[in-house]
Coordinates of C-alpha atoms in Angstrom, one line a residue:
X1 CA 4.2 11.1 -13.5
X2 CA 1.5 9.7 -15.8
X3 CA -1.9 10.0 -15.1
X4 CA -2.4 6.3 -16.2
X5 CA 0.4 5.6 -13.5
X6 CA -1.0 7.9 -10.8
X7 CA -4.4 6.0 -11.0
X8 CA -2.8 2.6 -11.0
X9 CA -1.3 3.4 -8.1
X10 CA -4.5 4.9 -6.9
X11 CA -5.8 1.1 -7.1
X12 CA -2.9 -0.6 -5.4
X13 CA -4.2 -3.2 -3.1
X14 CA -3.5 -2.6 0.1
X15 CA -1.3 -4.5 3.2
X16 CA -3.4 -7.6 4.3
X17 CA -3.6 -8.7 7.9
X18 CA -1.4 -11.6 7.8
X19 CA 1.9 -9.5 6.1
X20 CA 1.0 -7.0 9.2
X21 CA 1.2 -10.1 11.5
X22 CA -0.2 -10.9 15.0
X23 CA 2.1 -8.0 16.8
X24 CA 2.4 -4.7 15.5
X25 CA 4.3 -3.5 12.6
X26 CA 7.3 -0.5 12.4
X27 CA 7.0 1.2 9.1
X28 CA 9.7 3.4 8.8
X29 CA 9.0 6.4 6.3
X30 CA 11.8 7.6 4.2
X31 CA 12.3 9.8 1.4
X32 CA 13.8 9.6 -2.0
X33 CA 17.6 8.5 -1.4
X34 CA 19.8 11.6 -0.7
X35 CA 23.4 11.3 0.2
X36 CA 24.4 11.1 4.1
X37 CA 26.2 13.1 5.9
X38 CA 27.9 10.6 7.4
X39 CA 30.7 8.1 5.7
X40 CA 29.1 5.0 7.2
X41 CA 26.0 4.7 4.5
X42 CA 26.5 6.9 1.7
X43 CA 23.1 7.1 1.0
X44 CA 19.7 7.8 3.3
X45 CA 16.2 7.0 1.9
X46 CA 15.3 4.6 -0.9
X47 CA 16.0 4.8 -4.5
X48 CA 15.7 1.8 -6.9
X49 CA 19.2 2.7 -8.4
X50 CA 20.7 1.4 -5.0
X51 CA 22.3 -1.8 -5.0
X52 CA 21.1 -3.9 -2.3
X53 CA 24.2 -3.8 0.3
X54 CA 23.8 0.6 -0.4
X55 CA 19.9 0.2 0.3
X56 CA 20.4 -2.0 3.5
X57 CA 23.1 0.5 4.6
X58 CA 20.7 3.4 3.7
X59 CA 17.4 1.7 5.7
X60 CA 19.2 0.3 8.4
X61 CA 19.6 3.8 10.7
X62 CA 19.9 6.1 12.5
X63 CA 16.5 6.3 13.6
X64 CA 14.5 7.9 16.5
X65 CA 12.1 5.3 17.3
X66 CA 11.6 2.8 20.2
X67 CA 14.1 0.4 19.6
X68 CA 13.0 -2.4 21.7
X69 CA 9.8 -2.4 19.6
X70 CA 11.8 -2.8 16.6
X71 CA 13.5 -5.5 18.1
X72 CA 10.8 -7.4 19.2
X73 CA 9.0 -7.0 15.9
X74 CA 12.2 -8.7 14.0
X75 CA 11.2 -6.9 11.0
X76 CA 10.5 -3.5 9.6
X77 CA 8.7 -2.1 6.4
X78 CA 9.9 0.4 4.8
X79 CA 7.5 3.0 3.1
X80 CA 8.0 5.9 0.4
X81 CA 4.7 7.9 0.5
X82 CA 2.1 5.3 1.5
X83 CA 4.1 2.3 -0.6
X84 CA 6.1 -0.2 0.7
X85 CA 9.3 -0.3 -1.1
X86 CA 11.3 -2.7 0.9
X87 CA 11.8 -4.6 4.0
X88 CA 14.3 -5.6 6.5
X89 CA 13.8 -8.9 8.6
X90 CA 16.0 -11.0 11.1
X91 CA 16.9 -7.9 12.9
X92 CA 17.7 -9.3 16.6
X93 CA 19.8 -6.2 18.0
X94 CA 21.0 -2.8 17.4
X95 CA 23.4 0.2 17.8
X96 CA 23.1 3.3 19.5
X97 CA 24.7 6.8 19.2
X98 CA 23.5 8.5 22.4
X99 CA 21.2 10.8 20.9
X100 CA 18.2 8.7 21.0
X101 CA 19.2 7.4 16.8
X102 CA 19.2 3.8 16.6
X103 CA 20.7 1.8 13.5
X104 CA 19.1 -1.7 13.5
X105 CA 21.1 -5.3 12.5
X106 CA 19.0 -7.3 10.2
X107 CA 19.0 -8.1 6.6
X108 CA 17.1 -6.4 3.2
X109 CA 14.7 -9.3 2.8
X110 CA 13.4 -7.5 -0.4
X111 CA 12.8 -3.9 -2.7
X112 CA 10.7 -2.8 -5.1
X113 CA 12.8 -1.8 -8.3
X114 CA 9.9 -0.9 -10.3
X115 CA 6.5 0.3 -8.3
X116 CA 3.8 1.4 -11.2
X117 CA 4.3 -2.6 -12.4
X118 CA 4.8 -3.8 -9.9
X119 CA 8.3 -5.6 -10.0
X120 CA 10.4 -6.6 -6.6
X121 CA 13.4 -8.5 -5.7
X122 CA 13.8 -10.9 -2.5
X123 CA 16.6 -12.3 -1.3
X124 CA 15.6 -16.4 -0.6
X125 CA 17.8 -16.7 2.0
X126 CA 16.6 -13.6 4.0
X127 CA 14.2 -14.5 7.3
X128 CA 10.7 -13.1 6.7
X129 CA 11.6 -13.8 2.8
X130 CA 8.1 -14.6 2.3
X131 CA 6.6 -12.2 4.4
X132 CA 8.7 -9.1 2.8
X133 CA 6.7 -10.8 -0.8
X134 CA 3.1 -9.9 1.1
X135 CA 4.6 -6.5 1.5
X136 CA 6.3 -5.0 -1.2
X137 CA 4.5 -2.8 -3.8
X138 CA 1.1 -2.7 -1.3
X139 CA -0.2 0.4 0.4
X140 CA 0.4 0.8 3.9
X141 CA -0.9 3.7 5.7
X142 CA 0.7 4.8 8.9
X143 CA 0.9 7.5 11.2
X144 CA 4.1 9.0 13.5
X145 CA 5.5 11.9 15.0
X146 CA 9.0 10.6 13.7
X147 CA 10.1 8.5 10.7
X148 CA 9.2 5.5 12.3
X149 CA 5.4 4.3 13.2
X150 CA 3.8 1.7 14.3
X151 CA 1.1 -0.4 12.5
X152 CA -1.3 -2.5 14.8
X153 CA -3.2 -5.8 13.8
X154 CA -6.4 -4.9 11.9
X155 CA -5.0 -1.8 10.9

């Protein structure tokens, strides 16, 4: 990566209280997009060469995390490194495996497709659609055992 990129990055405003909200905030933490094991998503992670139904699919599970949170929260940002690079809203329920892996129902509200810019799509229609807008491309630090954490209000 470019130096110049590295330290425009470096300057990258970060999330503001009101895209973290008035409850906390689950950031989950993924890598660069690999291919699943499993037939259901194809991918896992985030890449900006996904289309939009393969990024949902991809961000959507299976997660260890506290579902309930998730749930209650109705939205989740997703990070690579400390950048938010998309974000699902509306998500009002979710499936379980058994092994304590949750895949969440919602929709991708938006993505980054180019960070160093920045540049991000949003889907209008999504719930949260403005809300994802306050969050893409920002920093947001966060810390967790797992891939999911747990931002609180005022950081």
């Amino acid at each position: 990566m470019p130096t110049v990129d590295i330290e425009t990055l470096a300057r990258r405003e970060a999330v503001g209280p009101p895209a973290v909200g008035s409850h906390e905030l689950p950031v989950l933490r993924v890598g660069v997009a690999e291919k699943a094991d499993d037939t259901e998503r194809g991918w896992t992670g985030f890449s900006t060469q996904l289309t939009p139904g393969q990024l949902q699919a991809a961000l959507s599970g299976w997660w260890r995390c506290d579902p309930e949170r998730v749930v209650r929260a109705g939205l989740m940002a997703v990070t690579l490194g400390q950048y938010v690079v998309a974000v699902l809203t509306g998500i009002d329920g979710y499936d379980s495996r058994g092994d304590g892996r949750y895949r969440f129902h919602g929709a991708l509200a938006g993505s980054v497709t180019e960070l160093v810019t920045p540049q991000q799509w949003v889907n209008p229609d999504a719930p949260g659609a403005d809300r994802a807008r306050l969050l893409l491309g920002r920093r947001l630090e966060s810390e967790s055992g797992g891939p999911v954490a747990y931002v609180r209000p005022g950081g």
